[in-house]
């Protein structure tokens, strides 16, 4: 709960420790997004005191996303009940539901300006395929975390190449997706030289057969597909201070040695 701290009516606002009064998690728990925007606009002092505490990190999980009335992923029967012309709606699922939601999300995050330093994606599964690429709009990020999400490998490699200021990267239980027609291509993940801390967990490479069919990708995901483990190769990371590996496989037996060879 919010701390019960009494403030004298004549207290000097400049001497109030706002970062003690408003704890990030508790503050956001009690206020809706609209209420937060309203209260944060009360005066410049309050905004300056709160912006680093509140705006520096966004955590994308289902509880957060379900706050948006136009979130594109609902239960299958709820989506089908909303479709007036089912075949036409399924055909245009990307442009009618997914793209407008992502555009609005990017617009909201842009309002955080350069205060937004950390983004975490947690347990989005197949929804992550469409949401995580928005990271490429925020090249000033210092920390990126992805847990229990699906993501096109090509999109990940593209966005990670843009994060030239990234210092912390955490990946665990990530399903990297490759379209069936691109399975033969060689995708190598190159990490930014700015990394100071890297955590690598379980990652798979999955061949998908749903091309340009986001509705089926999200809701009819029982089809057959090929899967194999995916590894980020050792590479030169001159600023790396900490490396954590949670995969116990033969590939990583020599990982530290190879990494040290590349980073003398």
XYZ file of C-alpha atoms in Angstrom:
264
model
C 0.000 0.000 0.000
C 0.999 3.636 -0.353
C 2.938 4.903 2.619
C 0.855 6.977 5.039
C 3.054 10.049 5.359
C 1.549 13.273 6.690
C 2.746 16.491 5.092
C 2.344 19.818 6.936
C 0.169 22.198 4.952
C 2.934 24.813 4.930
C 5.686 22.389 3.996
C 8.175 23.646 1.456
C 7.498 21.608 -1.754
C 11.179 21.744 -2.601
C 12.013 19.865 0.613
C 9.473 17.072 0.116
C 11.058 13.766 -0.843
C 8.678 12.822 -3.653
C 10.653 9.717 -4.521
C 9.883 8.412 -1.002
C 6.207 9.335 -1.115
C 5.548 7.806 -4.493
C 6.951 4.331 -4.933
C 6.781 3.292 -8.569
C 4.868 0.014 -8.288
C 2.452 1.223 -5.631
C 1.795 4.542 -7.343
C 0.884 2.942 -10.663
C -1.236 0.299 -8.908
C -3.643 2.852 -7.474
C -3.918 5.134 -10.503
C -5.104 4.517 -14.022
C -2.962 5.804 -16.863
C -5.260 8.797 -17.384
C -5.215 9.694 -13.690
C -1.446 9.429 -13.611
C -1.118 11.773 -16.584
C -3.442 14.247 -14.879
C -1.653 14.238 -11.541
C 1.775 14.340 -13.135
C 0.724 17.505 -14.963
C -0.094 19.421 -11.793
C 3.163 21.316 -11.692
C 6.632 21.231 -13.138
C 8.264 20.301 -9.854
C 6.166 17.163 -9.450
C 6.816 16.121 -13.049
C 10.546 16.600 -12.652
C 10.575 14.577 -9.447
C 8.438 11.752 -10.805
C 9.549 11.317 -14.386
C 12.709 9.383 -13.645
C 10.992 7.129 -11.120
C 7.899 6.399 -13.201
C 8.912 6.779 -16.826
C 12.302 5.089 -16.905
C 10.960 1.536 -17.312
C 7.996 -0.151 -18.983
C 7.138 -3.796 -18.393
C 4.953 -5.398 -21.036
C 2.918 -8.296 -19.703
C -0.688 -9.333 -20.210
C -1.976 -7.376 -17.206
C -0.456 -4.210 -18.647
C -1.695 -4.798 -22.197
C -5.247 -5.694 -21.185
C -5.613 -2.142 -19.839
C -5.820 -0.972 -23.460
C -9.375 -1.308 -24.815
C -8.113 -1.886 -28.360
C -5.576 -4.585 -27.487
C -5.604 -6.935 -30.457
C -5.356 -10.248 -28.595
C -8.489 -11.501 -26.872
C -9.836 -14.972 -26.356
C -10.633 -16.585 -29.683
C -14.386 -16.671 -29.119
C -14.377 -12.972 -28.148
C -12.601 -12.008 -31.358
C -14.912 -14.135 -33.477
C -17.954 -12.566 -31.825
C -16.654 -9.116 -32.805
C -16.247 -9.978 -36.475
C -19.156 -8.787 -38.623
C -17.785 -10.309 -41.796
C -15.613 -13.102 -40.428
C -13.641 -13.927 -43.569
C -12.947 -10.281 -44.394
C -12.040 -9.438 -40.795
C -9.625 -12.353 -40.536
C -8.025 -11.331 -43.805
C -7.496 -7.772 -42.544
C -6.650 -8.699 -38.961
C -3.183 -7.135 -39.175
C -4.218 -3.740 -40.551
C -7.504 -3.456 -38.642
C -6.459 -4.608 -35.157
C -2.721 -5.126 -34.755
C -1.216 -2.138 -36.582
C -3.466 0.531 -34.975
C -2.712 -0.845 -31.524
C 1.058 -0.882 -32.109
C 0.945 2.660 -33.526
C -0.886 3.914 -30.446
C 1.548 2.107 -28.160
C 4.568 3.686 -29.856
C 2.910 7.103 -29.643
C 2.330 6.674 -25.903
C 5.907 5.548 -25.295
C 7.252 8.463 -27.305
C 5.682 10.765 -24.724
C 8.171 9.334 -22.204
C 10.918 10.988 -24.252
C 14.491 10.059 -23.288
C 13.426 9.120 -19.750
C 12.492 5.659 -20.986
C 15.637 3.584 -20.473
C 14.403 0.040 -19.817
C 11.834 -2.163 -21.548
C 10.864 -5.662 -20.430
C 8.643 -8.156 -22.268
C 7.351 -10.929 -20.043
C 5.192 -13.934 -20.948
C 3.671 -12.544 -24.139
C 4.232 -15.748 -26.129
C 2.969 -15.280 -29.700
C 1.760 -11.742 -29.084
C 5.401 -10.789 -28.631
C 5.971 -11.484 -32.330
C 4.038 -8.299 -33.134
C 4.834 -6.157 -30.086
C 8.573 -6.547 -29.434
C 9.745 -5.017 -32.762
C 8.498 -1.606 -31.556
C 11.750 -1.448 -29.565
C 13.513 -0.307 -32.731
C 11.827 3.093 -32.216
C 13.754 3.650 -28.972
C 17.428 3.527 -29.842
C 18.463 5.217 -26.575
C 17.481 2.201 -24.406
C 20.040 0.984 -21.888
C 18.288 -2.262 -20.894
C 16.163 -4.844 -22.747
C 14.657 -7.997 -21.228
C 12.703 -10.686 -23.095
C 11.204 -13.668 -21.253
C 8.758 -16.292 -22.530
C 8.080 -14.594 -25.849
C 7.963 -15.441 -29.540
C 9.854 -13.154 -31.885
C 10.921 -13.293 -35.501
C 14.693 -13.799 -35.520
C 15.113 -11.416 -38.441
C 13.246 -8.687 -36.541
C 15.309 -9.263 -33.407
C 18.590 -8.989 -35.294
C 17.378 -5.796 -36.926
C 16.253 -4.096 -33.728
C 19.288 -5.160 -31.683
C 21.574 -3.618 -34.298
C 19.903 -0.239 -33.688
C 20.385 -0.233 -29.902
C 23.858 1.266 -29.889
C 23.543 2.411 -26.247
C 22.263 -0.895 -24.868
C 24.161 -1.967 -21.741
C 22.010 -4.784 -20.334
C 20.424 -7.612 -22.321
C 18.474 -10.502 -20.784
C 17.075 -13.334 -22.921
C 15.434 -16.473 -21.562
C 12.833 -18.911 -22.910
C 12.645 -17.079 -26.223
C 11.164 -18.722 -29.321
C 12.860 -17.203 -32.350
C 10.625 -17.645 -35.382
C 11.811 -18.119 -38.961
C 9.319 -18.341 -41.825
C 9.465 -21.643 -43.673
C 10.551 -20.041 -46.946
C 13.496 -18.359 -45.159
C 14.609 -21.367 -43.131
C 17.665 -21.959 -45.318
C 19.005 -18.434 -44.733
C 21.810 -17.907 -42.245
C 20.826 -15.402 -39.546
C 23.627 -14.489 -37.158
C 22.868 -12.323 -34.153
C 25.402 -9.530 -33.657
C 25.185 -7.822 -30.284
C 26.030 -4.141 -29.670
C 29.539 -3.338 -28.444
C 28.044 -1.219 -25.662
C 26.843 -4.285 -23.689
C 28.039 -4.472 -20.090
C 25.843 -7.336 -18.889
C 24.461 -10.280 -20.863
C 22.183 -13.061 -19.643
C 21.464 -15.912 -22.053
C 18.902 -18.578 -21.248
C 16.957 -21.167 -23.203
C 16.262 -20.144 -26.780
C 14.747 -22.100 -29.652
C 14.581 -21.575 -33.386
C 11.155 -22.438 -34.818
C 10.063 -22.792 -38.415
C 6.616 -21.308 -39.011
C 4.326 -21.880 -41.992
C 1.875 -19.021 -41.392
C 2.906 -16.323 -43.856
C 0.907 -13.091 -43.803
C -1.704 -14.783 -41.624
C -1.468 -13.161 -38.168
C -4.941 -14.329 -37.134
C -3.982 -17.953 -37.672
C -0.552 -17.385 -36.147
C -2.105 -16.101 -32.928
C -5.151 -18.309 -32.573
C -4.634 -21.454 -34.632
C -1.222 -22.383 -33.336
C -1.615 -26.139 -33.218
C 0.007 -26.866 -36.578
C 3.236 -28.772 -37.112
C 6.532 -26.917 -37.071
C 10.227 -27.663 -36.812
C 12.234 -26.559 -33.795
C 15.865 -26.593 -32.760
C 17.968 -24.824 -30.173
C 19.332 -21.408 -31.030
C 22.643 -20.011 -29.837
C 24.052 -16.520 -29.959
C 27.646 -17.045 -31.097
C 30.627 -15.764 -29.066
C 31.703 -12.367 -30.318
C 33.818 -9.402 -29.373
C 32.118 -7.345 -26.645
C 34.782 -4.954 -25.355
C 32.651 -3.460 -22.549
C 31.163 -6.698 -21.174
C 31.539 -7.004 -17.381
C 29.126 -9.824 -16.554
C 27.927 -12.900 -18.448
C 25.275 -15.318 -17.160
C 24.367 -18.575 -18.909
C 21.439 -20.739 -17.841
C 21.661 -23.314 -20.630
C 23.498 -26.500 -19.820
C 24.434 -27.709 -23.299
C 27.592 -28.863 -25.011
C 27.665 -25.689 -27.060
C 28.292 -23.570 -23.979
C 31.076 -25.751 -22.580
C 33.579 -23.814 -24.652
C 31.609 -20.572 -24.723
C 33.610 -18.795 -22.037
C 36.903 -19.827 -23.579
C 35.865 -18.639 -27.021
C 34.521 -15.406 -25.576
C 37.790 -14.735 -23.743
C 39.739 -15.395 -26.914
C 37.697 -12.719 -28.657
C 37.962 -10.322 -25.706
C 41.578 -10.485 -24.475
